[in-house]
Amino acid sequence: MAKFDPEIVLEFYTNAWPTEEGVRDMRSWVRGQWIPFGTDALSQFLGHPLILEEEQWCKFCQKRDQASGFDEEAIAQLLCIPGQDFAQTAAGRREWIMCTSMTTLTQIWMTLLLSNILLSDHNFDLPLPKCQMVYTILTWMTVHVDHIIADAIYLFAGAAPTRHPLDPERSNRALGFLALIMGLCQFYGVLVIPSKVIRPPITRAFIEKYCTPRQAKGDAQQAADAPPPQQPDPVIPLSVEQYLRHMVRQQMANHRGQVQLHECFYHFSLSQ
């Protein structure tokens, strides 16, 4: 589906609220029709991508809920280009993988994941839980994708909107699951009039432009001709007090940058 109907999508999310307090009501009211988006409804619509027995969980959910969990070292080796790893906190805890550290295949699956299954407003990094999802897919483990999408829609619909910094009346969140919502509404008899273009599909040109590591684009010869890198200075561990002071200075710098950015946007809007 190349286009979507913005009014239908907005109506879907506006009415996707529980009808009773404390009830997880996985449906929305659109143009006089109930549109269910629970696990069973999505499984039927998607052609039953994974059939499980009663009380059975997919491999992804099993490993996610186990005490041992996923092997983070194995995830880094599979998802990252050689020599790269997770970004880590000061305490050494793995948090996310930067896009520039990923293999081409990882970036392709990240784009697909963040656009269709676990929505995100950006794709310059991938947090650890979503890295686990990509690792699950690449290692051919089962994923109950309809259950995960149903939860994602429910959480997205119930989340508080983030306001635009220059126009508080507008939301700063992008709508998600556009094609899926269009398909569900049509499946249950709602008339839709697609008018707005959805993000284009992942093609070879897209992969070459956005998903290819720089080293694979022709920098290998430049790297070979470059002088040997200098040895880095030894890392001196910071005390807790020094680390906290550094964080305070960093937060102050970020705040000044945000204020300056908002002022630039404000003056730009006045000049229009």
PDB file of C-alpha atoms in Angstrom:
ATOM      1  CA  MET A   1       0.000   0.000   0.000  1.00  0.00           C
ATOM      2  CA  ALA A   2       1.691   3.193  -1.239  1.00  0.00           C
ATOM      3  CA  LYS A   3      -0.686   5.731   0.375  1.00  0.00           C
ATOM      4  CA  PHE A   4      -2.857   6.067   3.487  1.00  0.00           C
ATOM      5  CA  ASP A   5      -5.884   8.034   4.641  1.00  0.00           C
ATOM      6  CA  PRO A   6      -4.767  10.445   7.424  1.00  0.00           C
ATOM      7  CA  GLU A   7      -8.309  10.973   8.723  1.00  0.00           C
ATOM      8  CA  ILE A   8      -8.919   7.239   9.131  1.00  0.00           C
ATOM      9  CA  VAL A   9      -5.624   6.733  10.985  1.00  0.00           C
ATOM     10  CA  LEU A  10      -6.292   9.679  13.305  1.00  0.00           C
ATOM     11  CA  GLU A  11      -9.817   8.423  14.023  1.00  0.00           C
ATOM     12  CA  PHE A  12      -8.441   4.946  14.745  1.00  0.00           C
ATOM     13  CA  TYR A  13      -5.959   6.220  17.340  1.00  0.00           C
ATOM     14  CA  THR A  14      -8.428   8.724  18.819  1.00  0.00           C
ATOM     15  CA  ASN A  15     -10.985   5.987  19.540  1.00  0.00           C
ATOM     16  CA  ALA A  16      -8.573   3.220  20.538  1.00  0.00           C
ATOM     17  CA  TRP A  17      -9.311   3.707  24.246  1.00  0.00           C
ATOM     18  CA  PRO A  18     -10.595   1.148  26.778  1.00  0.00           C
ATOM     19  CA  THR A  19     -14.387   1.178  27.131  1.00  0.00           C
ATOM     20  CA  GLU A  20     -14.047   0.250  30.823  1.00  0.00           C
ATOM     21  CA  GLU A  21     -11.465   1.245  33.384  1.00  0.00           C
ATOM     22  CA  GLY A  22      -8.848  -1.441  33.913  1.00  0.00           C
ATOM     23  CA  VAL A  23      -9.903  -3.387  30.799  1.00  0.00           C
ATOM     24  CA  ARG A  24      -7.338  -3.953  28.047  1.00  0.00           C
ATOM     25  CA  ASP A  25      -9.751  -3.318  25.166  1.00  0.00           C
ATOM     26  CA  MET A  26      -7.851  -4.028  21.937  1.00  0.00           C
ATOM     27  CA  ARG A  27     -10.198  -2.401  19.439  1.00  0.00           C
ATOM     28  CA  SER A  28     -11.126   0.987  17.990  1.00  0.00           C
ATOM     29  CA  TRP A  29     -14.302   2.584  16.631  1.00  0.00           C
ATOM     30  CA  VAL A  30     -13.879   3.857  13.050  1.00  0.00           C
ATOM     31  CA  ARG A  31     -16.714   5.163  10.847  1.00  0.00           C
ATOM     32  CA  GLY A  32     -19.345   3.126  12.689  1.00  0.00           C
ATOM     33  CA  GLN A  33     -17.313  -0.110  12.778  1.00  0.00           C
ATOM     34  CA  TRP A  34     -15.374  -1.827  15.533  1.00  0.00           C
ATOM     35  CA  ILE A  35     -11.812  -2.502  14.341  1.00  0.00           C
ATOM     36  CA  PRO A  36     -10.116  -5.115  16.557  1.00  0.00           C
ATOM     37  CA  PHE A  37      -6.331  -5.050  16.719  1.00  0.00           C
ATOM     38  CA  GLY A  38      -5.655  -7.729  19.321  1.00  0.00           C
ATOM     39  CA  THR A  39      -3.362 -10.691  18.774  1.00  0.00           C
ATOM     40  CA  ASP A  40      -6.058 -12.952  17.293  1.00  0.00           C
ATOM     41  CA  ALA A  41      -7.366 -10.248  14.941  1.00  0.00           C
ATOM     42  CA  LEU A  42      -3.889  -9.394  13.667  1.00  0.00           C
ATOM     43  CA  SER A  43      -2.995 -13.069  13.319  1.00  0.00           C
ATOM     44  CA  GLN A  44      -6.073 -13.631  11.165  1.00  0.00           C
ATOM     45  CA  PHE A  45      -5.397 -10.533   9.066  1.00  0.00           C
ATOM     46  CA  LEU A  46      -1.710 -11.410   8.553  1.00  0.00           C
ATOM     47  CA  GLY A  47      -2.489 -14.997   7.599  1.00  0.00           C
ATOM     48  CA  HIS A  48      -1.491 -16.661  10.904  1.00  0.00           C
ATOM     49  CA  PRO A  49       2.302 -16.117  10.620  1.00  0.00           C
ATOM     50  CA  LEU A  50       2.957 -18.217  13.750  1.00  0.00           C
ATOM     51  CA  ILE A  51       0.646 -20.830  15.251  1.00  0.00           C
ATOM     52  CA  LEU A  52       1.322 -21.682  18.893  1.00  0.00           C
ATOM     53  CA  GLU A  53      -0.284 -24.107  21.284  1.00  0.00           C
ATOM     54  CA  GLU A  54      -2.233 -22.923  24.325  1.00  0.00           C
ATOM     55  CA  GLU A  55       0.066 -21.242  26.868  1.00  0.00           C
ATOM     56  CA  GLN A  56       3.002 -21.627  24.474  1.00  0.00           C
ATOM     57  CA  TRP A  57       5.395 -18.708  23.942  1.00  0.00           C
ATOM     58  CA  CYS A  58       7.621 -17.874  21.005  1.00  0.00           C
ATOM     59  CA  LYS A  59      11.368 -18.311  21.381  1.00  0.00           C
ATOM     60  CA  PHE A  60      11.950 -14.546  21.558  1.00  0.00           C
ATOM     61  CA  CYS A  61       9.596 -14.128  24.530  1.00  0.00           C
ATOM     62  CA  GLN A  62      11.045 -17.194  26.243  1.00  0.00           C
ATOM     63  CA  LYS A  63      14.613 -15.889  26.072  1.00  0.00           C
ATOM     64  CA  ARG A  64      13.543 -12.345  26.963  1.00  0.00           C
ATOM     65  CA  ASP A  65      11.883 -13.562  30.172  1.00  0.00           C
ATOM     66  CA  GLN A  66      14.607 -16.013  31.201  1.00  0.00           C
ATOM     67  CA  ALA A  67      17.026 -15.073  33.959  1.00  0.00           C
ATOM     68  CA  SER A  68      20.011 -15.799  31.695  1.00  0.00           C
ATOM     69  CA  GLY A  69      18.385 -13.924  28.813  1.00  0.00           C
ATOM     70  CA  PHE A  70      20.274 -13.156  25.602  1.00  0.00           C
ATOM     71  CA  ASP A  71      24.026 -13.449  25.136  1.00  0.00           C
ATOM     72  CA  GLU A  72      24.987  -9.797  24.617  1.00  0.00           C
ATOM     73  CA  GLU A  73      28.441 -10.750  23.357  1.00  0.00           C
ATOM     74  CA  ALA A  74      26.882 -12.936  20.655  1.00  0.00           C
ATOM     75  CA  ILE A  75      24.494 -10.118  19.717  1.00  0.00           C
ATOM     76  CA  ALA A  76      27.386  -7.682  19.283  1.00  0.00           C
ATOM     77  CA  GLN A  77      29.360 -10.132  17.152  1.00  0.00           C
ATOM     78  CA  LEU A  78      26.410 -10.760  14.831  1.00  0.00           C
ATOM     79  CA  LEU A  79      25.005  -7.241  14.521  1.00  0.00           C
ATOM     80  CA  CYS A  80      28.188  -5.142  14.495  1.00  0.00           C
ATOM     81  CA  ILE A  81      30.921  -4.742  11.906  1.00  0.00           C
ATOM     82  CA  PRO A  82      34.328  -6.067  13.035  1.00  0.00           C
ATOM     83  CA  GLY A  83      35.878  -4.034  15.820  1.00  0.00           C
ATOM     84  CA  GLN A  84      32.600  -2.418  16.928  1.00  0.00           C
ATOM     85  CA  ASP A  85      30.419  -3.065  19.967  1.00  0.00           C
ATOM     86  CA  PHE A  86      27.544  -1.694  22.021  1.00  0.00           C
ATOM     87  CA  ALA A  87      27.769   1.813  23.417  1.00  0.00           C
ATOM     88  CA  GLN A  88      28.174   1.406  27.161  1.00  0.00           C
ATOM     89  CA  THR A  89      27.356   3.397  30.260  1.00  0.00           C
ATOM     90  CA  ALA A  90      29.963   4.550  32.753  1.00  0.00           C
ATOM     91  CA  ALA A  91      29.186   1.404  34.741  1.00  0.00           C
ATOM     92  CA  GLY A  92      29.971  -0.785  31.710  1.00  0.00           C
ATOM     93  CA  ARG A  93      26.374  -1.770  30.937  1.00  0.00           C
ATOM     94  CA  ARG A  94      25.565  -2.262  27.264  1.00  0.00           C
ATOM     95  CA  GLU A  95      22.819   0.139  26.137  1.00  0.00           C
ATOM     96  CA  TRP A  96      22.562   0.440  22.337  1.00  0.00           C
ATOM     97  CA  ILE A  97      24.371  -0.035  19.028  1.00  0.00           C
ATOM     98  CA  MET A  98      25.013   3.019  16.862  1.00  0.00           C
ATOM     99  CA  CYS A  99      23.941   2.818  13.238  1.00  0.00           C
ATOM    100  CA  THR A 100      27.542   3.421  12.097  1.00  0.00           C
ATOM    101  CA  SER A 101      28.606   0.275  13.979  1.00  0.00           C
ATOM    102  CA  MET A 102      26.071  -2.049  12.308  1.00  0.00           C
ATOM    103  CA  THR A 103      26.448  -4.386   9.367  1.00  0.00           C
ATOM    104  CA  THR A 104      24.373  -3.753   6.245  1.00  0.00           C
ATOM    105  CA  LEU A 105      22.025  -6.632   7.073  1.00  0.00           C
ATOM    106  CA  THR A 106      21.483  -5.301  10.600  1.00  0.00           C
ATOM    107  CA  GLN A 107      20.638  -1.832   9.267  1.00  0.00           C
ATOM    108  CA  ILE A 108      18.124  -3.286   6.805  1.00  0.00           C
ATOM    109  CA  TRP A 109      16.345  -5.238   9.533  1.00  0.00           C
ATOM    110  CA  MET A 110      16.532  -2.253  11.881  1.00  0.00           C
ATOM    111  CA  THR A 111      14.755  -0.077   9.291  1.00  0.00           C
ATOM    112  CA  LEU A 112      12.071  -2.723   8.785  1.00  0.00           C
ATOM    113  CA  LEU A 113      11.670  -3.266  12.537  1.00  0.00           C
ATOM    114  CA  LEU A 114      11.405   0.419  13.488  1.00  0.00           C
ATOM    115  CA  SER A 115       8.913   1.120  10.703  1.00  0.00           C
ATOM    116  CA  ASN A 116       6.579  -1.864  11.060  1.00  0.00           C
ATOM    117  CA  ILE A 117       6.924  -3.672  14.405  1.00  0.00           C
ATOM    118  CA  LEU A 118       8.536  -1.604  17.180  1.00  0.00           C
ATOM    119  CA  LEU A 119       8.106   2.026  16.209  1.00  0.00           C
ATOM    120  CA  SER A 120      10.725   4.674  16.860  1.00  0.00           C
ATOM    121  CA  ASP A 121      11.096   8.356  15.979  1.00  0.00           C
ATOM    122  CA  HIS A 122      14.724   7.884  14.926  1.00  0.00           C
ATOM    123  CA  ASN A 123      16.990   5.185  13.533  1.00  0.00           C
ATOM    124  CA  PHE A 124      20.509   6.377  14.340  1.00  0.00           C
ATOM    125  CA  ASP A 125      20.834   3.767  17.086  1.00  0.00           C
ATOM    126  CA  LEU A 126      19.140   0.602  18.306  1.00  0.00           C
ATOM    127  CA  PRO A 127      18.532  -0.007  22.047  1.00  0.00           C
ATOM    128  CA  LEU A 128      19.395  -3.370  23.555  1.00  0.00           C
ATOM    129  CA  PRO A 129      15.799  -4.799  23.633  1.00  0.00           C
ATOM    130  CA  LYS A 130      15.390  -4.082  19.930  1.00  0.00           C
ATOM    131  CA  CYS A 131      18.851  -5.483  19.230  1.00  0.00           C
ATOM    132  CA  GLN A 132      17.572  -8.683  20.838  1.00  0.00           C
ATOM    133  CA  MET A 133      14.681  -8.700  18.388  1.00  0.00           C
ATOM    134  CA  VAL A 134      16.969  -8.302  15.359  1.00  0.00           C
ATOM    135  CA  TYR A 135      19.265 -11.022  16.751  1.00  0.00           C
ATOM    136  CA  THR A 136      16.243 -13.315  17.134  1.00  0.00           C
ATOM    137  CA  ILE A 137      15.260 -12.762  13.503  1.00  0.00           C
ATOM    138  CA  LEU A 138      18.784 -13.263  12.145  1.00  0.00           C
ATOM    139  CA  THR A 139      19.232 -16.499  14.093  1.00  0.00           C
ATOM    140  CA  TRP A 140      15.904 -17.900  12.862  1.00  0.00           C
ATOM    141  CA  MET A 141      14.207 -18.046  16.236  1.00  0.00           C
ATOM    142  CA  THR A 142      10.421 -17.780  16.334  1.00  0.00           C
ATOM    143  CA  VAL A 143       8.793 -14.403  17.027  1.00  0.00           C
ATOM    144  CA  HIS A 144       5.094 -13.942  17.814  1.00  0.00           C
ATOM    145  CA  VAL A 145       5.040 -10.794  15.682  1.00  0.00           C
ATOM    146  CA  ASP A 146       1.259 -10.262  15.773  1.00  0.00           C
ATOM    147  CA  HIS A 147       1.327 -10.234  19.585  1.00  0.00           C
ATOM    148  CA  ILE A 148       4.214  -7.749  19.621  1.00  0.00           C
ATOM    149  CA  ILE A 149       2.505  -5.452  17.092  1.00  0.00           C
ATOM    150  CA  ALA A 150      -0.785  -5.569  19.021  1.00  0.00           C
ATOM    151  CA  ASP A 151       1.006  -4.489  22.208  1.00  0.00           C
ATOM    152  CA  ALA A 152       2.878  -1.766  20.315  1.00  0.00           C
ATOM    153  CA  ILE A 153      -0.370  -0.318  18.877  1.00  0.00           C
ATOM    154  CA  TYR A 154      -2.031  -0.413  22.306  1.00  0.00           C
ATOM    155  CA  LEU A 155       0.895   1.377  23.974  1.00  0.00           C
ATOM    156  CA  PHE A 156       1.200   3.890  21.134  1.00  0.00           C
ATOM    157  CA  ALA A 157      -2.509   4.761  21.301  1.00  0.00           C
ATOM    158  CA  GLY A 158      -2.460   5.197  25.074  1.00  0.00           C
ATOM    159  CA  ALA A 159       0.781   7.160  25.354  1.00  0.00           C
ATOM    160  CA  ALA A 160       0.608  10.857  26.179  1.00  0.00           C
ATOM    161  CA  PRO A 161       1.350  13.036  23.122  1.00  0.00           C
ATOM    162  CA  THR A 162       4.558  15.022  22.977  1.00  0.00           C
ATOM    163  CA  ARG A 163       3.965  18.618  21.999  1.00  0.00           C
ATOM    164  CA  HIS A 164       5.716  20.496  19.199  1.00  0.00           C
ATOM    165  CA  PRO A 165       8.231  22.995  20.685  1.00  0.00           C
ATOM    166  CA  LEU A 166       6.918  25.891  18.555  1.00  0.00           C
ATOM    167  CA  ASP A 167       3.235  24.964  18.340  1.00  0.00           C
ATOM    168  CA  PRO A 168       1.841  23.397  21.557  1.00  0.00           C
ATOM    169  CA  GLU A 169      -1.422  22.566  19.769  1.00  0.00           C
ATOM    170  CA  ARG A 170       0.400  20.094  17.531  1.00  0.00           C
ATOM    171  CA  SER A 171       1.765  16.706  18.460  1.00  0.00           C
ATOM    172  CA  ASN A 172       5.422  15.967  17.785  1.00  0.00           C
ATOM    173  CA  ARG A 173       4.887  12.192  17.341  1.00  0.00           C
ATOM    174  CA  ALA A 174       4.718  10.543  13.949  1.00  0.00           C
ATOM    175  CA  LEU A 175       1.779   8.218  13.308  1.00  0.00           C
ATOM    176  CA  GLY A 176       2.638   4.539  13.123  1.00  0.00           C
ATOM    177  CA  PHE A 177       1.399   1.326  11.479  1.00  0.00           C
ATOM    178  CA  LEU A 178      -0.177   3.311   8.629  1.00  0.00           C
ATOM    179  CA  ALA A 179      -0.498   0.511   6.060  1.00  0.00           C
ATOM    180  CA  LEU A 180      -1.582  -2.010   8.698  1.00  0.00           C
ATOM    181  CA  ILE A 181      -4.360   0.246   9.985  1.00  0.00           C
ATOM    182  CA  MET A 182      -5.515   0.925   6.424  1.00  0.00           C
ATOM    183  CA  GLY A 183      -5.642  -2.795   5.732  1.00  0.00           C
ATOM    184  CA  LEU A 184      -7.504  -3.577   8.958  1.00  0.00           C
ATOM    185  CA  CYS A 185     -10.120  -0.889   8.318  1.00  0.00           C
ATOM    186  CA  GLN A 186     -10.688  -2.108   4.761  1.00  0.00           C
ATOM    187  CA  PHE A 187     -10.853  -5.712   6.002  1.00  0.00           C
ATOM    188  CA  TYR A 188     -13.726  -4.795   8.340  1.00  0.00           C
ATOM    189  CA  GLY A 189     -15.624  -2.801   5.734  1.00  0.00           C
ATOM    190  CA  VAL A 190     -14.509   0.790   6.320  1.00  0.00           C
ATOM    191  CA  LEU A 191     -14.200   2.957   3.206  1.00  0.00           C
ATOM    192  CA  VAL A 192     -10.751   4.537   3.017  1.00  0.00           C
ATOM    193  CA  ILE A 193      -9.500   7.191   0.596  1.00  0.00           C
ATOM    194  CA  PRO A 194      -5.683   6.984   0.497  1.00  0.00           C
ATOM    195  CA  SER A 195      -4.223  10.405  -0.214  1.00  0.00           C
ATOM    196  CA  LYS A 196      -0.877  10.708   1.574  1.00  0.00           C
ATOM    197  CA  VAL A 197       2.245   8.829   0.550  1.00  0.00           C
ATOM    198  CA  ILE A 198       3.730   6.322   3.011  1.00  0.00           C
ATOM    199  CA  ARG A 199       7.474   5.903   3.386  1.00  0.00           C
ATOM    200  CA  PRO A 200       8.836   4.219   0.220  1.00  0.00           C
ATOM    201  CA  PRO A 201       9.853   0.526   0.326  1.00  0.00           C
ATOM    202  CA  ILE A 202      13.369  -0.699   1.042  1.00  0.00           C
ATOM    203  CA  THR A 203      15.066  -0.984  -2.363  1.00  0.00           C
ATOM    204  CA  ARG A 204      18.620  -1.592  -3.544  1.00  0.00           C
ATOM    205  CA  ALA A 205      19.120   2.159  -3.945  1.00  0.00           C
ATOM    206  CA  PHE A 206      17.908   2.759  -0.379  1.00  0.00           C
ATOM    207  CA  ILE A 207      20.249   0.056   0.961  1.00  0.00           C
ATOM    208  CA  GLU A 208      23.265   1.446  -0.900  1.00  0.00           C
ATOM    209  CA  LYS A 209      22.554   4.979   0.334  1.00  0.00           C
ATOM    210  CA  TYR A 210      21.531   4.378   3.951  1.00  0.00           C
ATOM    211  CA  CYS A 211      22.479   0.835   4.999  1.00  0.00           C
ATOM    212  CA  THR A 212      25.999   0.271   3.686  1.00  0.00           C
ATOM    213  CA  PRO A 213      28.893   0.739   6.130  1.00  0.00           C
ATOM    214  CA  ARG A 214      31.250   3.486   5.032  1.00  0.00           C
ATOM    215  CA  GLN A 215      34.153   1.042   4.797  1.00  0.00           C
ATOM    216  CA  ALA A 216      32.220  -0.907   2.136  1.00  0.00           C
ATOM    217  CA  LYS A 217      31.544   2.221   0.059  1.00  0.00           C
ATOM    218  CA  GLY A 218      35.127   2.725  -1.025  1.00  0.00           C
ATOM    219  CA  ASP A 219      36.980   3.958   2.023  1.00  0.00           C
ATOM    220  CA  ALA A 220      39.044   0.793   2.226  1.00  0.00           C
ATOM    221  CA  GLN A 221      41.796   2.251  -0.014  1.00  0.00           C
ATOM    222  CA  GLN A 222      41.800   5.506   1.925  1.00  0.00           C
ATOM    223  CA  ALA A 223      42.136   3.569   5.142  1.00  0.00           C
ATOM    224  CA  ALA A 224      45.038   1.596   3.701  1.00  0.00           C
ATOM    225  CA  ASP A 225      46.854   4.790   2.581  1.00  0.00           C
ATOM    226  CA  ALA A 226      46.241   6.617   5.854  1.00  0.00           C
ATOM    227  CA  PRO A 227      49.072   6.890   8.389  1.00  0.00           C
ATOM    228  CA  PRO A 228      48.928   4.477  11.305  1.00  0.00           C
ATOM    229  CA  PRO A 229      46.695   5.745  14.100  1.00  0.00           C
ATOM    230  CA  GLN A 230      48.323   7.248  17.126  1.00  0.00           C
ATOM    231  CA  GLN A 231      48.202   5.311  20.338  1.00  0.00           C
ATOM    232  CA  PRO A 232      45.427   6.709  22.546  1.00  0.00           C
ATOM    233  CA  ASP A 233      46.282   8.197  25.884  1.00  0.00           C
ATOM    234  CA  PRO A 234      45.701   5.863  28.808  1.00  0.00           C
ATOM    235  CA  VAL A 235      42.200   6.094  30.204  1.00  0.00           C
ATOM    236  CA  ILE A 236      42.121   7.524  33.709  1.00  0.00           C
ATOM    237  CA  PRO A 237      38.986   6.446  35.581  1.00  0.00           C
ATOM    238  CA  LEU A 238      36.902   9.307  36.972  1.00  0.00           C
ATOM    239  CA  SER A 239      35.792   9.491  40.545  1.00  0.00           C
ATOM    240  CA  VAL A 240      32.080   9.713  41.292  1.00  0.00           C
ATOM    241  CA  GLU A 241      32.389  13.436  42.035  1.00  0.00           C
ATOM    242  CA  GLN A 242      34.267  14.123  38.783  1.00  0.00           C
ATOM    243  CA  TYR A 243      31.733  12.100  36.799  1.00  0.00           C
ATOM    244  CA  LEU A 244      28.778  13.975  38.317  1.00  0.00           C
ATOM    245  CA  ARG A 245      30.424  17.330  37.582  1.00  0.00           C
ATOM    246  CA  HIS A 246      31.000  16.219  34.007  1.00  0.00           C
ATOM    247  CA  MET A 247      27.326  15.220  33.668  1.00  0.00           C
ATOM    248  CA  VAL A 248      26.198  18.604  35.044  1.00  0.00           C
ATOM    249  CA  ARG A 249      28.387  20.474  32.546  1.00  0.00           C
ATOM    250  CA  GLN A 250      27.121  18.265  29.732  1.00  0.00           C
ATOM    251  CA  GLN A 251      23.471  18.878  30.685  1.00  0.00           C
ATOM    252  CA  MET A 252      24.090  22.642  30.822  1.00  0.00           C
ATOM    253  CA  ALA A 253      25.679  22.555  27.378  1.00  0.00           C
ATOM    254  CA  ASN A 254      22.740  20.550  26.009  1.00  0.00           C
ATOM    255  CA  HIS A 255      20.291  23.047  27.526  1.00  0.00           C
ATOM    256  CA  ARG A 256      22.101  26.015  25.959  1.00  0.00           C
ATOM    257  CA  GLY A 257      22.061  24.255  22.613  1.00  0.00           C
ATOM    258  CA  GLN A 258      18.320  23.549  22.841  1.00  0.00           C
ATOM    259  CA  VAL A 259      17.562  27.172  23.790  1.00  0.00           C
ATOM    260  CA  GLN A 260      19.621  28.430  20.857  1.00  0.00           C
ATOM    261  CA  LEU A 261      17.898  25.986  18.511  1.00  0.00           C
ATOM    262  CA  HIS A 262      14.422  27.041  19.654  1.00  0.00           C
ATOM    263  CA  GLU A 263      15.335  30.694  19.175  1.00  0.00           C
ATOM    264  CA  CYS A 264      16.512  29.952  15.644  1.00  0.00           C
ATOM    265  CA  PHE A 265      13.242  28.162  14.853  1.00  0.00           C
ATOM    266  CA  TYR A 266      11.252  31.033  16.369  1.00  0.00           C
ATOM    267  CA  HIS A 267      13.023  33.700  14.298  1.00  0.00           C
ATOM    268  CA  PHE A 268      12.739  31.530  11.210  1.00  0.00           C
ATOM    269  CA  SER A 269       8.953  31.185  11.710  1.00  0.00           C
ATOM    270  CA  LEU A 270       8.612  34.997  12.088  1.00  0.00           C
ATOM    271  CA  SER A 271      10.442  35.522   8.806  1.00  0.00           C
ATOM    272  CA  GLN A 272       8.001  33.331   6.870  1.00  0.00           C
TER     273      GLN A 272
END
